[in-house]
Amino acid sequence: MKPVEIKTAPPEVRVIFDDIMASRKVNDVNNFWKYLANEPRMLKHTWESLKSIMGAGALDPMVKELIYVAVSVTNNCDYCMASHTAAARAKGATEAQINELYAVVALANMTNRLANAYKVPVDEQFKPRD
Amino acid sequence: MKPVEIKTAPPEVRVIFDDIMASRKVNDVNNFWKYLANEPRMLKHTWESLKSIMGAGALDPMVKELIYVAVSVTNNCDYCMASHTAAARAKGATEAQINELYAVVALANMTNRLANAYKVPVDEQFKPRD
Amino acid sequence: MKPVEIKTAPPEVRVIFDDIMASRKVNDVNNFWKYLANEPRMLKHTWESLKSIMGAGALDPMVKELIYVAVSVTNNCDYCMASHTAAARAKGATEAQINELYAVVALANMTNRLANAYKVPVDEQFKPRD
Amino acid sequence: MKPVEIKTAPPEVRVIFDDIMASRKVNDVNNFWKYLANEPRMLKHTWESLKSIMGAGALDPMVKELIYVAVSVTNNCDYCMASHTAAARAKGATEAQINELYAVVALANMTNRLANAYKVPVDEQFKPRD
Amino acid sequence: MKPVEIKTAPPEVRVIFDDIMASRKVNDVNNFWKYLANEPRMLKHTWESLKSIMGAGALDPMVKELIYVAVSVTNNCDYCMASHTAAARAKGATEAQINELYAVVALANMTNRLANAYKVPVDEQFKPRD
Amino acid sequence: MKPVEIKTAPPEVRVIFDDIMASRKVNDVNNFWKYLANEPRMLKHTWESLKSIMGAGALDPMVKELIYVAVSVTNNCDYCMASHTAAARAKGATEAQINELYAVVALANMTNRLANAYKVPVDEQFKPRD
């Protein structure tokens, strides 16, 4: 699949590209959006979802980028690690925070498997209550 | 495998159990530690790693619990979701924050696969520089 | 590990290579088979399984290639994405179908994690009945 | 987290529930939507994405349900396996097709790891061309 | 899907069930085979593959059961953890060995993510040579 | 992130690097440790855990390297596959053993998904007993 470039994008793609550039105050869109534009419906839904969830909300936007990186490291997605680590840094994440993030992600992947292996039953105090 | 109970724990396990209870100011240890105590070396290393990384540091302790939940949801580890969601709440996470966390985790798992599928090349601005 | 080439393949490998070439009406075998030939027993079992399941059957062969791509995207296997996307195209899959496939795979990876996170109980109507 | 029931749903949730029921010509919504309603923004985006992608399009709707099952089996998501297998059956999937689907998913998970292990290079004929 | 019972199995299933019982010197087959019998071709291929690979070979059969458990813990497959841990014990694995196995699996899942996160380049001495 | 070189390492990193070199009787440390040194606490914990678990113990050290490879292949971690396959060979693993390992890993990934798909109930004889 080839990327869809801004200049030659069909109208339903162009309107999303324009919204991405306006929202982010930039003059170009990342490769992710150019490739995803091969499926204009998914381009629209993915952009609208991210625009809605990743901005101002209950969690700090920088924290949400760190969470994005945590999932991407667990799944080993190179593109997503690169783009969301850059976004976290742009929103203020320090090198010490990124290093600590990696440590937490690694430990969680470790203890997830220990809990699987030992089939640890959930403690009473962690269970939902009515 | 059966859990190792506090009263009958061998000395190398008991010293870790005591440190967990003292550090957390509680009178019992969670099931996770009781099962992991079947491998006392791993009990020691896991506890020391978590004690070192999950407390005060570069990131807020509540944020680190949210990151732990993000990995556990991605890997579908029931025990770890239950215990670290409880820990996040105990450290102040609101329901709105946990709901937003779940949304971010879900979107990251989605866009990870879109980036895989389209084999999106990393943008120049995301690449490390010398 | 190095690939096993057709000309120098031992007899138990050569017989499988010959069957692959005869079944597919081609003069060469893909790299996958040449590397797997380092373990001739697994070469035989893998080829026999794929030959049996991926051809004519209950599902359309092109649909089975799309399912193969769906799993490979979820697991991020570059080789398998490349080879089975090519196979799907050879069996008639259009660009619109492949783009829609990617969208479905991405959405499934997203809602899988939402179902995990909320621990959604299975609805009565989805449960097996006697 | 508790499910949001139809009768007590806030307006931004109710409008989505109503659209789900109208689109599917049913009188209730599945547990998935009731739990996801704890995050109304994500409820809206997820429903709109699924409504757009899973209906009429380039691929047969039944095939898209099978692809959904393939991802859910790979990720071991019980809820999603149950709901999308039911949806596939409702759209005409036979038992023979579902059994064959499982076989394809299993084989893909197997050969994904063989390709990883042997680090099989992508054949020239599978590479994208300009 | 319901299991296929020995007494009512169709001939192509019965011949495999008989071979499993004869090879293992038992009077019944495990649930895994009874369910997989819904897809007789896959039953045959899976049994023949396991019979060929899991018995006498280059690696000790008990070691192969431990490797099976390692993968099943990583993927969180309850059935496979239960059946292959039982098989490992039957072939002589001690509790100390199983506990140590779990530790290795957990550490590997941890360092896999550290290597991902830091994008560690492969050392020259680990690269294949001509 | 850049690697931390031995000559310019801060004292808390240098002490770990020295212990790695002394324990392994080598004059350099692998890239993994140089990158992980960006988070000195995690460097220390990871090294101490691996030193404790991967050496002499209940399982043969070569077997533990094979288990490490099994997890790394399942998770598709290139660095870990390269380094632990090299370690397995250094500890005596033959090509036949590595090929058989790959076969077992692939089969386990396959049957894990078959067990998921059919939701196979655990046989009574595999359940833990009091």
PDB file of N, CA, C and O in Angstrom, chain D residues 21-76:
ATOM      1  N   MET D  21     -30.030  -0.216  19.010  1.00  0.00           N
ATOM      2  CA  MET D  21     -31.266  -1.007  18.954  1.00  0.00           C
ATOM      3  C   MET D  21     -31.997  -0.807  17.629  1.00  0.00           C
ATOM      4  O   MET D  21     -32.519  -1.770  17.057  1.00  0.00           O
ATOM      5  N   ALA D  22     -32.010   0.408  17.133  1.00  0.00           N
ATOM      6  CA  ALA D  22     -32.690   0.675  15.856  1.00  0.00           C
ATOM      7  C   ALA D  22     -31.944   0.017  14.692  1.00  0.00           C
ATOM      8  O   ALA D  22     -32.551  -0.608  13.823  1.00  0.00           O
ATOM      9  N   SER D  23     -30.614   0.134  14.717  1.00  0.00           N
ATOM     10  CA  SER D  23     -29.825  -0.434  13.621  1.00  0.00           C
ATOM     11  C   SER D  23     -29.937  -1.947  13.573  1.00  0.00           C
ATOM     12  O   SER D  23     -29.948  -2.537  12.500  1.00  0.00           O
ATOM     13  N   ARG D  24     -29.966  -2.548  14.754  1.00  0.00           N
ATOM     14  CA  ARG D  24     -29.985  -4.016  14.823  1.00  0.00           C
ATOM     15  C   ARG D  24     -31.394  -4.581  14.960  1.00  0.00           C
ATOM     16  O   ARG D  24     -31.547  -5.804  15.052  1.00  0.00           O
ATOM     17  N   LYS D  25     -32.380  -3.692  15.043  1.00  0.00           N
ATOM     18  CA  LYS D  25     -33.777  -4.128  15.185  1.00  0.00           C
ATOM     19  C   LYS D  25     -33.943  -5.061  16.384  1.00  0.00           C
ATOM     20  O   LYS D  25     -34.498  -6.160  16.274  1.00  0.00           O
ATOM     21  N   VAL D  26     -33.400  -4.634  17.520  1.00  0.00           N
ATOM     22  CA  VAL D  26     -33.530  -5.409  18.767  1.00  0.00           C
ATOM     23  C   VAL D  26     -34.017  -4.470  19.867  1.00  0.00           C
ATOM     24  O   VAL D  26     -34.001  -3.240  19.716  1.00  0.00           O
ATOM     25  N   ASN D  27     -34.423  -5.085  21.007  1.00  0.00           N
ATOM     26  CA  ASN D  27     -34.991  -4.297  22.113  1.00  0.00           C
ATOM     27  C   ASN D  27     -34.022  -4.115  23.284  1.00  0.00           C
ATOM     28  O   ASN D  27     -34.425  -3.617  24.337  1.00  0.00           O
ATOM     29  N   ASP D  28     -32.830  -4.569  23.122  1.00  0.00           N
ATOM     30  CA  ASP D  28     -31.866  -4.468  24.216  1.00  0.00           C
ATOM     31  C   ASP D  28     -30.481  -4.334  23.580  1.00  0.00           C
ATOM     32  O   ASP D  28     -30.316  -4.579  22.386  1.00  0.00           O
ATOM     33  N   VAL D  29     -29.492  -3.955  24.376  1.00  0.00           N
ATOM     34  CA  VAL D  29     -28.114  -3.919  23.864  1.00  0.00           C
ATOM     35  C   VAL D  29     -27.299  -4.931  24.662  1.00  0.00           C
ATOM     36  O   VAL D  29     -27.605  -5.227  25.822  1.00  0.00           O
ATOM     37  N   ASN D  30     -26.268  -5.453  24.044  1.00  0.00           N
ATOM     38  CA  ASN D  30     -25.429  -6.463  24.701  1.00  0.00           C
ATOM     39  C   ASN D  30     -24.646  -5.854  25.864  1.00  0.00           C
ATOM     40  O   ASN D  30     -24.457  -4.637  25.937  1.00  0.00           O
ATOM     41  N   ASN D  31     -24.189  -6.750  26.732  1.00  0.00           N
ATOM     42  CA  ASN D  31     -23.414  -6.311  27.900  1.00  0.00           C
ATOM     43  C   ASN D  31     -22.216  -5.436  27.513  1.00  0.00           C
ATOM     44  O   ASN D  31     -21.868  -4.510  28.232  1.00  0.00           O
ATOM     45  N   PHE D  32     -21.594  -5.759  26.391  1.00  0.00           N
ATOM     46  CA  PHE D  32     -20.423  -4.985  25.975  1.00  0.00           C
ATOM     47  C   PHE D  32     -20.722  -3.490  25.968  1.00  0.00           C
ATOM     48  O   PHE D  32     -19.961  -2.682  26.498  1.00  0.00           O
ATOM     49  N   TRP D  33     -21.860  -3.123  25.378  1.00  0.00           N
ATOM     50  CA  TRP D  33     -22.194  -1.692  25.263  1.00  0.00           C
ATOM     51  C   TRP D  33     -22.570  -1.098  26.617  1.00  0.00           C
ATOM     52  O   TRP D  33     -22.272   0.067  26.889  1.00  0.00           O
ATOM     53  N   LYS D  34     -23.204  -1.915  27.453  1.00  0.00           N
ATOM     54  CA  LYS D  34     -23.613  -1.404  28.777  1.00  0.00           C
ATOM     55  C   LYS D  34     -22.393  -1.104  29.658  1.00  0.00           C
ATOM     56  O   LYS D  34     -22.415  -0.163  30.453  1.00  0.00           O
ATOM     57  N   TYR D  35     -21.375  -1.904  29.529  1.00  0.00           N
ATOM     58  CA  TYR D  35     -20.158  -1.635  30.309  1.00  0.00           C
ATOM     59  C   TYR D  35     -19.358  -0.488  29.695  1.00  0.00           C
ATOM     60  O   TYR D  35     -18.866   0.382  30.397  1.00  0.00           O
ATOM     61  N   LEU D  36     -19.250  -0.498  28.395  1.00  0.00           N
ATOM     62  CA  LEU D  36     -18.471   0.550  27.724  1.00  0.00           C
ATOM     63  C   LEU D  36     -19.108   1.929  27.940  1.00  0.00           C
ATOM     64  O   LEU D  36     -18.431   2.958  27.848  1.00  0.00           O
ATOM     65  N   ALA D  37     -20.406   1.922  28.267  1.00  0.00           N
ATOM     66  CA  ALA D  37     -21.109   3.195  28.492  1.00  0.00           C
ATOM     67  C   ALA D  37     -20.557   3.956  29.694  1.00  0.00           C
ATOM     68  O   ALA D  37     -20.884   5.139  29.888  1.00  0.00           O
ATOM     69  N   ASN D  38     -19.732   3.310  30.499  1.00  0.00           N
ATOM     70  CA  ASN D  38     -19.048   4.045  31.569  1.00  0.00           C
ATOM     71  C   ASN D  38     -18.117   5.120  30.997  1.00  0.00           C
ATOM     72  O   ASN D  38     -17.708   6.023  31.719  1.00  0.00           O
ATOM     73  N   GLU D  39     -17.760   4.993  29.745  1.00  0.00           N
ATOM     74  CA  GLU D  39     -16.920   5.987  29.062  1.00  0.00           C
ATOM     75  C   GLU D  39     -17.685   6.403  27.803  1.00  0.00           C
ATOM     76  O   GLU D  39     -17.479   5.836  26.711  1.00  0.00           O
ATOM     77  N   PRO D  40     -18.627   7.350  27.954  1.00  0.00           N
ATOM     78  CA  PRO D  40     -19.546   7.645  26.832  1.00  0.00           C
ATOM     79  C   PRO D  40     -18.851   8.039  25.537  1.00  0.00           C
ATOM     80  O   PRO D  40     -19.350   7.709  24.453  1.00  0.00           O
ATOM     81  N   ARG D  41     -17.700   8.717  25.618  1.00  0.00           N
ATOM     82  CA  ARG D  41     -17.010   9.079  24.375  1.00  0.00           C
ATOM     83  C   ARG D  41     -16.559   7.825  23.623  1.00  0.00           C
ATOM     84  O   ARG D  41     -16.669   7.722  22.403  1.00  0.00           O
ATOM     85  N   MET D  42     -16.029   6.873  24.378  1.00  0.00           N
ATOM     86  CA  MET D  42     -15.527   5.654  23.742  1.00  0.00           C
ATOM     87  C   MET D  42     -16.686   4.798  23.238  1.00  0.00           C
ATOM     88  O   MET D  42     -16.567   4.126  22.200  1.00  0.00           O
ATOM     89  N   LEU D  43     -17.812   4.823  23.963  1.00  0.00           N
ATOM     90  CA  LEU D  43     -19.019   4.127  23.502  1.00  0.00           C
ATOM     91  C   LEU D  43     -19.409   4.650  22.123  1.00  0.00           C
ATOM     92  O   LEU D  43     -19.657   3.878  21.191  1.00  0.00           O
ATOM     93  N   LYS D  44     -19.440   5.958  21.997  1.00  0.00           N
ATOM     94  CA  LYS D  44     -19.826   6.593  20.728  1.00  0.00           C
ATOM     95  C   LYS D  44     -18.854   6.225  19.592  1.00  0.00           C
ATOM     96  O   LYS D  44     -19.264   5.790  18.516  1.00  0.00           O
ATOM     97  N   HIS D  45     -17.564   6.365  19.865  1.00  0.00           N
ATOM     98  CA  HIS D  45     -16.583   6.110  18.802  1.00  0.00           C
ATOM     99  C   HIS D  45     -16.558   4.638  18.404  1.00  0.00           C
ATOM    100  O   HIS D  45     -16.445   4.301  17.229  1.00  0.00           O
ATOM    101  N   THR D  46     -16.652   3.760  19.383  1.00  0.00           N
ATOM    102  CA  THR D  46     -16.599   2.329  19.079  1.00  0.00           C
ATOM    103  C   THR D  46     -17.835   1.914  18.275  1.00  0.00           C
ATOM    104  O   THR D  46     -17.730   1.198  17.277  1.00  0.00           O
ATOM    105  N   TRP D  47     -18.996   2.381  18.704  1.00  0.00           N
ATOM    106  CA  TRP D  47     -20.217   2.030  17.973  1.00  0.00           C
ATOM    107  C   TRP D  47     -20.181   2.574  16.543  1.00  0.00           C
ATOM    108  O   TRP D  47     -20.479   1.868  15.577  1.00  0.00           O
ATOM    109  N   GLU D  48     -19.792   3.835  16.404  1.00  0.00           N
ATOM    110  CA  GLU D  48     -19.767   4.422  15.063  1.00  0.00           C
ATOM    111  C   GLU D  48     -18.769   3.697  14.145  1.00  0.00           C
ATOM    112  O   GLU D  48     -19.033   3.503  12.960  1.00  0.00           O
ATOM    113  N   SER D  49     -17.636   3.298  14.700  1.00  0.00           N
ATOM    114  CA  SER D  49     -16.632   2.571  13.907  1.00  0.00           C
ATOM    115  C   SER D  49     -17.178   1.211  13.473  1.00  0.00           C
ATOM    116  O   SER D  49     -17.067   0.826  12.302  1.00  0.00           O
ATOM    117  N   LEU D  50     -17.750   0.477  14.433  1.00  0.00           N
ATOM    118  CA  LEU D  50     -18.260  -0.860  14.098  1.00  0.00           C
ATOM    119  C   LEU D  50     -19.430  -0.766  13.122  1.00  0.00           C
ATOM    120  O   LEU D  50     -19.535  -1.565  12.182  1.00  0.00           O
ATOM    121  N   LYS D  51     -20.309   0.201  13.354  1.00  0.00           N
ATOM    122  CA  LYS D  51     -21.472   0.370  12.460  1.00  0.00           C
ATOM    123  C   LYS D  51     -20.999   0.630  11.025  1.00  0.00           C
ATOM    124  O   LYS D  51     -21.543   0.105  10.057  1.00  0.00           O
ATOM    125  N   SER D  52     -19.944   1.416  10.915  1.00  0.00           N
ATOM    126  CA  SER D  52     -19.429   1.794   9.599  1.00  0.00           C
ATOM    127  C   SER D  52     -18.698   0.652   8.904  1.00  0.00           C
ATOM    128  O   SER D  52     -18.829   0.448   7.700  1.00  0.00           O
ATOM    129  N   ILE D  53     -17.901  -0.074   9.658  1.00  0.00           N
ATOM    130  CA  ILE D  53     -16.995  -1.067   9.042  1.00  0.00           C
ATOM    131  C   ILE D  53     -17.613  -2.458   8.933  1.00  0.00           C
ATOM    132  O   ILE D  53     -17.338  -3.188   7.980  1.00  0.00           O
ATOM    133  N   MET D  54     -18.438  -2.854   9.918  1.00  0.00           N
ATOM    134  CA  MET D  54     -18.877  -4.256   9.962  1.00  0.00           C
ATOM    135  C   MET D  54     -20.101  -4.556   9.096  1.00  0.00           C
ATOM    136  O   MET D  54     -20.453  -5.728   8.918  1.00  0.00           O
ATOM    137  N   GLY D  55     -20.747  -3.552   8.578  1.00  0.00           N
ATOM    138  CA  GLY D  55     -21.925  -3.778   7.736  1.00  0.00           C
ATOM    139  C   GLY D  55     -21.549  -3.996   6.280  1.00  0.00           C
ATOM    140  O   GLY D  55     -20.490  -4.536   5.969  1.00  0.00           O
ATOM    141  N   ALA D  56     -22.412  -3.580   5.379  1.00  0.00           N
ATOM    142  CA  ALA D  56     -22.157  -3.738   3.942  1.00  0.00           C
ATOM    143  C   ALA D  56     -20.864  -3.018   3.570  1.00  0.00           C
ATOM    144  O   ALA D  56     -20.574  -1.938   4.080  1.00  0.00           O
ATOM    145  N   GLY D  57     -20.075  -3.637   2.693  1.00  0.00           N
ATOM    146  CA  GLY D  57     -18.797  -3.049   2.309  1.00  0.00           C
ATOM    147  C   GLY D  57     -18.117  -3.917   1.279  1.00  0.00           C
ATOM    148  O   GLY D  57     -18.779  -4.600   0.489  1.00  0.00           O
ATOM    149  N   ALA D  58     -16.798  -3.912   1.308  1.00  0.00           N
ATOM    150  CA  ALA D  58     -16.046  -4.683   0.317  1.00  0.00           C
ATOM    151  C   ALA D  58     -16.082  -6.181   0.619  1.00  0.00           C
ATOM    152  O   ALA D  58     -16.011  -7.007  -0.286  1.00  0.00           O
ATOM    153  N   LEU D  59     -16.141  -6.518   1.898  1.00  0.00           N
ATOM    154  CA  LEU D  59     -16.168  -7.923   2.308  1.00  0.00           C
ATOM    155  C   LEU D  59     -17.574  -8.296   2.782  1.00  0.00           C
ATOM    156  O   LEU D  59     -18.302  -7.463   3.327  1.00  0.00           O
ATOM    157  N   ASP D  60     -17.905  -9.553   2.614  1.00  0.00           N
ATOM    158  CA  ASP D  60     -19.176 -10.061   3.111  1.00  0.00           C
ATOM    159  C   ASP D  60     -19.248  -9.899   4.642  1.00  0.00           C
ATOM    160  O   ASP D  60     -18.273 -10.197   5.334  1.00  0.00           O
ATOM    161  N   PRO D  61     -20.383  -9.437   5.188  1.00  0.00           N
ATOM    162  CA  PRO D  61     -20.487  -9.256   6.639  1.00  0.00           C
ATOM    163  C   PRO D  61     -20.174 -10.537   7.437  1.00  0.00           C
ATOM    164  O   PRO D  61     -19.568 -10.464   8.509  1.00  0.00           O
ATOM    165  N   MET D  62     -20.544 -11.692   6.933  1.00  0.00           N
ATOM    166  CA  MET D  62     -20.228 -12.933   7.653  1.00  0.00           C
ATOM    167  C   MET D  62     -18.718 -13.165   7.697  1.00  0.00           C
ATOM    168  O   MET D  62     -18.182 -13.565   8.725  1.00  0.00           O
ATOM    169  N   VAL D  63     -18.043 -12.880   6.594  1.00  0.00           N
ATOM    170  CA  VAL D  63     -16.583 -13.019   6.565  1.00  0.00           C
ATOM    171  C   VAL D  63     -15.935 -12.094   7.601  1.00  0.00           C
ATOM    172  O   VAL D  63     -14.985 -12.476   8.291  1.00  0.00           O
ATOM    173  N   LYS D  64     -16.493 -10.887   7.737  1.00  0.00           N
ATOM    174  CA  LYS D  64     -15.924  -9.959   8.718  1.00  0.00           C
ATOM    175  C   LYS D  64     -16.104 -10.466  10.145  1.00  0.00           C
ATOM    176  O   LYS D  64     -15.238 -10.268  10.998  1.00  0.00           O
ATOM    177  N   GLU D  65     -17.204 -11.143  10.398  1.00  0.00           N
ATOM    178  CA  GLU D  65     -17.367 -11.738  11.742  1.00  0.00           C
ATOM    179  C   GLU D  65     -16.334 -12.852  11.964  1.00  0.00           C
ATOM    180  O   GLU D  65     -15.795 -13.001  13.057  1.00  0.00           O
ATOM    181  N   LEU D  66     -16.065 -13.632  10.915  1.00  0.00           N
ATOM    182  CA  LEU D  66     -15.060 -14.701  11.053  1.00  0.00           C
ATOM    183  C   LEU D  66     -13.679 -14.091  11.338  1.00  0.00           C
ATOM    184  O   LEU D  66     -12.902 -14.628  12.141  1.00  0.00           O
ATOM    185  N   ILE D  67     -13.366 -12.991  10.670  1.00  0.00           N
ATOM    186  CA  ILE D  67     -12.080 -12.322  10.911  1.00  0.00           C
ATOM    187  C   ILE D  67     -12.024 -11.821  12.354  1.00  0.00           C
ATOM    188  O   ILE D  67     -10.996 -11.930  13.026  1.00  0.00           O
ATOM    189  N   TYR D  68     -13.140 -11.298  12.834  1.00  0.00           N
ATOM    190  CA  TYR D  68     -13.217 -10.844  14.227  1.00  0.00           C
ATOM    191  C   TYR D  68     -12.937 -12.011  15.187  1.00  0.00           C
ATOM    192  O   TYR D  68     -12.213 -11.862  16.174  1.00  0.00           O
ATOM    193  N   VAL D  69     -13.519 -13.163  14.881  1.00  0.00           N
ATOM    194  CA  VAL D  69     -13.286 -14.348  15.723  1.00  0.00           C
ATOM    195  C   VAL D  69     -11.809 -14.744  15.668  1.00  0.00           C
ATOM    196  O   VAL D  69     -11.210 -15.100  16.691  1.00  0.00           O
ATOM    197  N   ALA D  70     -11.212 -14.684  14.482  1.00  0.00           N
ATOM    198  CA  ALA D  70      -9.799 -15.071  14.322  1.00  0.00           C
ATOM    199  C   ALA D  70      -8.891 -14.246  15.237  1.00  0.00           C
ATOM    200  O   ALA D  70      -8.002 -14.783  15.905  1.00  0.00           O
ATOM    201  N   VAL D  71      -9.124 -12.944  15.275  1.00  0.00           N
ATOM    202  CA  VAL D  71      -8.327 -12.079  16.150  1.00  0.00           C
ATOM    203  C   VAL D  71      -8.602 -12.410  17.618  1.00  0.00           C
ATOM    204  O   VAL D  71      -7.678 -12.509  18.439  1.00  0.00           O
ATOM    205  N   SER D  72      -9.871 -12.626  17.946  1.00  0.00           N
ATOM    206  CA  SER D  72     -10.256 -12.864  19.338  1.00  0.00           C
ATOM    207  C   SER D  72      -9.712 -14.194  19.862  1.00  0.00           C
ATOM    208  O   SER D  72      -9.369 -14.307  21.041  1.00  0.00           O
ATOM    209  N   VAL D  73      -9.653 -15.203  19.002  1.00  0.00           N
ATOM    210  CA  VAL D  73      -9.045 -16.488  19.398  1.00  0.00           C
ATOM    211  C   VAL D  73      -7.546 -16.299  19.618  1.00  0.00           C
ATOM    212  O   VAL D  73      -6.975 -16.803  20.581  1.00  0.00           O
ATOM    213  N   THR D  74      -6.900 -15.551  18.740  1.00  0.00           N
ATOM    214  CA  THR D  74      -5.462 -15.310  18.872  1.00  0.00           C
ATOM    215  C   THR D  74      -5.157 -14.589  20.180  1.00  0.00           C
ATOM    216  O   THR D  74      -4.187 -14.914  20.872  1.00  0.00           O
ATOM    217  N   ASN D  75      -6.006 -13.632  20.550  1.00  0.00           N
ATOM    218  CA  ASN D  75      -5.816 -12.867  21.783  1.00  0.00           C
ATOM    219  C   ASN D  75      -6.482 -13.500  23.001  1.00  0.00           C
ATOM    220  O   ASN D  75      -6.365 -12.974  24.106  1.00  0.00           O
ATOM    221  N   ASN D  76      -7.202 -14.588  22.808  1.00  0.00           N
ATOM    222  CA  ASN D  76      -7.901 -15.292  23.892  1.00  0.00           C
ATOM    223  C   ASN D  76      -8.879 -14.391  24.634  1.00  0.00           C
ATOM    224  O   ASN D  76      -8.865 -14.314  25.870  1.00  0.00           O
TER     225      ASN D  76
END
